[in-house]
mmCIF file of C-alpha atoms and ligand atoms in Angstrom:
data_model
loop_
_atom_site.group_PDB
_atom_site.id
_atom_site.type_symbol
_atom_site.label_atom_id
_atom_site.label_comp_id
_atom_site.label_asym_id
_atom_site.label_seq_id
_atom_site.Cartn_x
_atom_site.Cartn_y
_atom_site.Cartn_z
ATOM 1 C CA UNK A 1 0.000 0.000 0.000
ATOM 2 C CA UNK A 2 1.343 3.327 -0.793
ATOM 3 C CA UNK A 3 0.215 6.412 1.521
ATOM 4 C CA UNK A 4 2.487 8.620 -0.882
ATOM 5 C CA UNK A 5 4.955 9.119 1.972
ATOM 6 C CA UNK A 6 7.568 6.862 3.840
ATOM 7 C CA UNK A 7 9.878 7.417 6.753
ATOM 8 C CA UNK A 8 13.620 7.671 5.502
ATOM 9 C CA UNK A 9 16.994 8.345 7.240
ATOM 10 C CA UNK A 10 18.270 11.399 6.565
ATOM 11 C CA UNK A 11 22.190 12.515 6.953
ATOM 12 C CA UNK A 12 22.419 14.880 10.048
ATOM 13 C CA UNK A 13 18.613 15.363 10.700
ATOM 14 C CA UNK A 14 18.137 11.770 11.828
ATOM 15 C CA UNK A 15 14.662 10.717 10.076
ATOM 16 C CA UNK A 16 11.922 12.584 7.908
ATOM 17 C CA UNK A 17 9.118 11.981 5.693
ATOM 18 C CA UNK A 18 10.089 11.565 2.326
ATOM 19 C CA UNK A 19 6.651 11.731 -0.194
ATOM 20 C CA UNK A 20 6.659 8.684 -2.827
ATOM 21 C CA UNK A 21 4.492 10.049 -5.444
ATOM 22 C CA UNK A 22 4.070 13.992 -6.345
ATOM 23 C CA UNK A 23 1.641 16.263 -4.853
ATOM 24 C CA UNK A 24 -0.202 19.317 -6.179
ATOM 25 C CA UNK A 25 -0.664 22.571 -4.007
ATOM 26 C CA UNK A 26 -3.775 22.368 -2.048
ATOM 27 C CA UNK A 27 -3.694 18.530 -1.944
ATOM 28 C CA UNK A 28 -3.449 16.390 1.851
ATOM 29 C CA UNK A 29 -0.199 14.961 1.925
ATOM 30 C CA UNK A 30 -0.765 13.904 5.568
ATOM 31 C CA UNK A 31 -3.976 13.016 7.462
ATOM 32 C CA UNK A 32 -3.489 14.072 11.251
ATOM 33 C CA UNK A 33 -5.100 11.839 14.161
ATOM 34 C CA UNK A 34 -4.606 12.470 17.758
ATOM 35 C CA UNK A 35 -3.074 10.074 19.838
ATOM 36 C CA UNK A 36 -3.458 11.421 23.287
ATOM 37 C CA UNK A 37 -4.103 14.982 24.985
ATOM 38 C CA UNK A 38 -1.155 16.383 27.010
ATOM 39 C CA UNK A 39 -1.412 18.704 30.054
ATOM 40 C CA UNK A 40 0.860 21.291 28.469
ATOM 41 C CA UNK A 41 3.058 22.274 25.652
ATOM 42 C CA UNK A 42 6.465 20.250 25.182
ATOM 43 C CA UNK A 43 8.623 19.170 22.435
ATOM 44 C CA UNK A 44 6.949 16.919 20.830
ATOM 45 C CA UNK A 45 3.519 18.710 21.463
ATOM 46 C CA UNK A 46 0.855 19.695 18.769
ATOM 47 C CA UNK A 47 -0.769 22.710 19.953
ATOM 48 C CA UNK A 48 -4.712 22.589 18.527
ATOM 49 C CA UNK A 49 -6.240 25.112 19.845
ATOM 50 C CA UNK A 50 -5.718 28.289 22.217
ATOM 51 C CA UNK A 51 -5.217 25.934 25.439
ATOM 52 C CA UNK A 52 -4.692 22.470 23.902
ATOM 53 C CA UNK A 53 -1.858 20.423 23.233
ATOM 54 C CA UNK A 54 -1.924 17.078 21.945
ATOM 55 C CA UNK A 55 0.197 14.229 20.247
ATOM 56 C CA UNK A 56 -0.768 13.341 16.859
ATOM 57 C CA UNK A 57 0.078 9.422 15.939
ATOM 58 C CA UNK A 58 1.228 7.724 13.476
ATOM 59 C CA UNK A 59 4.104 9.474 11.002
ATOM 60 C CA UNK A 60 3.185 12.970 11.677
ATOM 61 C CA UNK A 61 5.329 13.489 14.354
ATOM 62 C CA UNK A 62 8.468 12.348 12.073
ATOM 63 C CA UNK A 63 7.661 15.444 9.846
ATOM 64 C CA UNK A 64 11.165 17.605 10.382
ATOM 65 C CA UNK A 65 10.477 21.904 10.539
ATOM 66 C CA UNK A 66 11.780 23.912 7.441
ATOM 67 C CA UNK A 67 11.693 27.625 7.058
ATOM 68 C CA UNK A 68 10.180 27.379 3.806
ATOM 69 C CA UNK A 69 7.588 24.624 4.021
ATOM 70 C CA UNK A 70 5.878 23.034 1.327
ATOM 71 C CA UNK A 71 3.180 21.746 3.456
ATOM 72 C CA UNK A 72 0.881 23.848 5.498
ATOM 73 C CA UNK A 73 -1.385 22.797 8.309
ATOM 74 C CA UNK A 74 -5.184 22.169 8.386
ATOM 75 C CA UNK A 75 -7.669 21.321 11.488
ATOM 76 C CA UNK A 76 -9.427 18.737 10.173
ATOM 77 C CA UNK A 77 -12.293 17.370 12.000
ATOM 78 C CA UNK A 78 -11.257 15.612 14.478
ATOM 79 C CA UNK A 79 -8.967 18.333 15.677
ATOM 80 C CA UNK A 80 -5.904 17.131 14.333
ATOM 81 C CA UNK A 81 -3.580 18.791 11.957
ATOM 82 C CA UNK A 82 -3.630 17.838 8.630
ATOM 83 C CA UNK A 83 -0.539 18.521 6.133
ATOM 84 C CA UNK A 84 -1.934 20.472 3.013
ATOM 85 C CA UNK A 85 0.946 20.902 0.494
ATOM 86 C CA UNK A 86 1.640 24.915 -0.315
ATOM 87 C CA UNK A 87 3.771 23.884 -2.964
ATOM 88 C CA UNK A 88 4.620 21.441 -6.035
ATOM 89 C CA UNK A 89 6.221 18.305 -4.088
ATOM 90 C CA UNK A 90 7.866 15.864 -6.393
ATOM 91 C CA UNK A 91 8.190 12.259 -5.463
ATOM 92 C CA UNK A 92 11.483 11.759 -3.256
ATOM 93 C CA UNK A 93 11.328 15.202 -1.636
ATOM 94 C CA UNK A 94 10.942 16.118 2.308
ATOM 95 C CA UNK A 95 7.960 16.912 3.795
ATOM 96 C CA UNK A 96 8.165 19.537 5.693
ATOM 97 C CA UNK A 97 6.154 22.404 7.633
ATOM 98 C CA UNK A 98 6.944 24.981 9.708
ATOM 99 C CA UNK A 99 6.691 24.772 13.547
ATOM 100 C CA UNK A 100 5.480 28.362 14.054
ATOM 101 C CA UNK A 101 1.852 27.142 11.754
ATOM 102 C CA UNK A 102 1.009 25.148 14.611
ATOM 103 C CA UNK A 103 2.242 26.236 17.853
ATOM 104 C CA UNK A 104 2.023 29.754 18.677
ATOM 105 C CA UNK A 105 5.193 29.472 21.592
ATOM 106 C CA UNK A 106 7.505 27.346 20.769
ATOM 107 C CA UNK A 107 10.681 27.815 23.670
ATOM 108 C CA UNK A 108 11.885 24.559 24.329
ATOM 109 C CA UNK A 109 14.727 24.749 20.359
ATOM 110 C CA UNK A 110 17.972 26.022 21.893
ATOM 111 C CA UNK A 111 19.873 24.610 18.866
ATOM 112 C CA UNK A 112 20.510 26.526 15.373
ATOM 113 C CA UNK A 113 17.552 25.366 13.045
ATOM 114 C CA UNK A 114 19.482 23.546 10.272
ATOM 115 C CA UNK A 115 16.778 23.516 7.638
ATOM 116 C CA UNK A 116 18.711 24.550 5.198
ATOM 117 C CA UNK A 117 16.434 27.085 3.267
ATOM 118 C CA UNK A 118 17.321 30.810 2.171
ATOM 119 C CA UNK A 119 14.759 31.999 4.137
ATOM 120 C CA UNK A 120 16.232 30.396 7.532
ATOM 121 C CA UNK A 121 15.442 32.127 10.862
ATOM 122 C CA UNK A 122 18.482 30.701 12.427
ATOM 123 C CA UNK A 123 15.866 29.650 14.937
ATOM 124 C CA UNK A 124 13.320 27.298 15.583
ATOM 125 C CA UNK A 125 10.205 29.868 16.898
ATOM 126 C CA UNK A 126 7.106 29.988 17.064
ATOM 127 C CA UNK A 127 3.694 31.869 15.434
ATOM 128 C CA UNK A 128 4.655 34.646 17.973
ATOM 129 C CA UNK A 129 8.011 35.717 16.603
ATOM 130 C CA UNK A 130 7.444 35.121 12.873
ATOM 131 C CA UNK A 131 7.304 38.378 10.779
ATOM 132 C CA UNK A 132 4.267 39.983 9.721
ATOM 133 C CA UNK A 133 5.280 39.362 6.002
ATOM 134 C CA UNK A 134 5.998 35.636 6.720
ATOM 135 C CA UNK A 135 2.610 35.247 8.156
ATOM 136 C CA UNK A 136 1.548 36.789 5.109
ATOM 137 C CA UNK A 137 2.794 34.067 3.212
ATOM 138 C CA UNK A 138 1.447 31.745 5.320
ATOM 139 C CA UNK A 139 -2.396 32.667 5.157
ATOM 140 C CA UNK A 140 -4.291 29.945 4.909
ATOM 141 C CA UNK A 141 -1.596 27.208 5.694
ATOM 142 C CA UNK A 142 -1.645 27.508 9.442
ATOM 143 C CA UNK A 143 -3.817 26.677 12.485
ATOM 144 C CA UNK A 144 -6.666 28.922 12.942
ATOM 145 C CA UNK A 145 -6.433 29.640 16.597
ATOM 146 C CA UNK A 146 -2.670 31.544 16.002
ATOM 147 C CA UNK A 147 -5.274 33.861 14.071
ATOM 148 C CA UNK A 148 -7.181 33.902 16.712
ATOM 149 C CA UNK A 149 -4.568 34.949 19.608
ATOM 150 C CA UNK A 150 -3.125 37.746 17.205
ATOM 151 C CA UNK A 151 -6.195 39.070 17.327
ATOM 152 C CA UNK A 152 -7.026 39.299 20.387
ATOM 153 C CA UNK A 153 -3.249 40.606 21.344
ATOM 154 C CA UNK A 154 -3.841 43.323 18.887
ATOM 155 C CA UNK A 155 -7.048 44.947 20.826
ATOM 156 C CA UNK A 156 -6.524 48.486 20.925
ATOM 157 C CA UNK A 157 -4.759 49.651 24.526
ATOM 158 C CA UNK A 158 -6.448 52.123 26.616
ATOM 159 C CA UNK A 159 -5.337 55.677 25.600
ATOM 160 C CA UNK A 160 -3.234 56.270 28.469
ATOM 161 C CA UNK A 161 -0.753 53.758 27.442
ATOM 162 C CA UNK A 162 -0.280 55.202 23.609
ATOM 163 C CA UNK A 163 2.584 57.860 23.503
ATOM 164 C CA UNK A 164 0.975 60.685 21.782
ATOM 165 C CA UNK A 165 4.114 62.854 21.544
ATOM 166 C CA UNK A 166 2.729 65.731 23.386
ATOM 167 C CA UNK A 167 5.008 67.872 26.115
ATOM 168 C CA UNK A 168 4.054 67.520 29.714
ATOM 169 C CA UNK A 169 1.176 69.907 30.238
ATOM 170 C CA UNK A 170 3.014 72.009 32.853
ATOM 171 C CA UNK A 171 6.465 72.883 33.972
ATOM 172 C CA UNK A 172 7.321 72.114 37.781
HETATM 173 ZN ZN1 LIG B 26 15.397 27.191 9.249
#
């Protein structure tokens, strides 16, 4: 039976999913289950919504991180992420996505990321510390509660916290 993906060594990143046939943009390259709920976020931790973390089973947790992804993530119904590809993947390529589509704080990477792409962060981060342009690119390709927090971080403060320039009202 052929899933269109396989786990494979590979040199200096230990193991990743390779795909076995191509994939066109939009298609599910991965279908996400849960395995079991966790308490709180860790390394191997799935965040899937504002407050939940969870392990997916199966291969999806063999998927490495790349700064430029060609898969995205979808909540499919169950909850679980699903791996939508963003771009062309040709058979024998690396699945990959990036951690920040699915967990908004991710703390726990003190190594160099070592994805290899041009458009490496150097780091491992999460949602949180991703530029705005970045997200940009990502619309539509990430997990909808990261959405969610940004907007609720971006409520407007209360006027007395906005520096408005103006000189102190009167001289001591
Ligand atoms: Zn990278």
């Amino acid at each position: 039976m052929d899933d269109g993906f396989e786990l494979r060594g590979t040199p200096g990143k230990g193991e990743g999913i390779f795909a076995t046939r191509p994939f066109r943009v939009g298609e599910t390259v991965m279908v996400g289950v849960i395995d079991r709920e966790l308490d709180r976020n860790h390394s191997h931790a799935s965040q899937v919504g504002a407050q939940r973390f969870v392990l997916h089973g199966g291969l999806v947790p063999k998927v490495n991180h790349s700064c430029e992804p060609n898969c995205g993530i979808r909540l499919n119904a169950s909850g679980a992420h699903d791996y939508v590809a963003r771009a062309p993947i040709a058979a024998g390529h690396e699945i990959s996505f990036d951690y920040a589509m699915r967990n908004y704080a991710v703390g726990y990477f003190a190594a160099y990321c070592r994805c290899g792409s041009h458009n490496c962060r150097g780091r491992i981060t999460g949602w949180q510390d991703l530029p705005a342009r970045r997200k940009a690119d990502y619309e539509g390709f990430v997990a909808p509660y990261l959405i969610e927090i940004d907007h609720q971080a971006a409520r407007p403060r209360p006027a007395a916290e906005t520096d408005t320039g103006s000189p102190p009202g009167r001289a001591a």
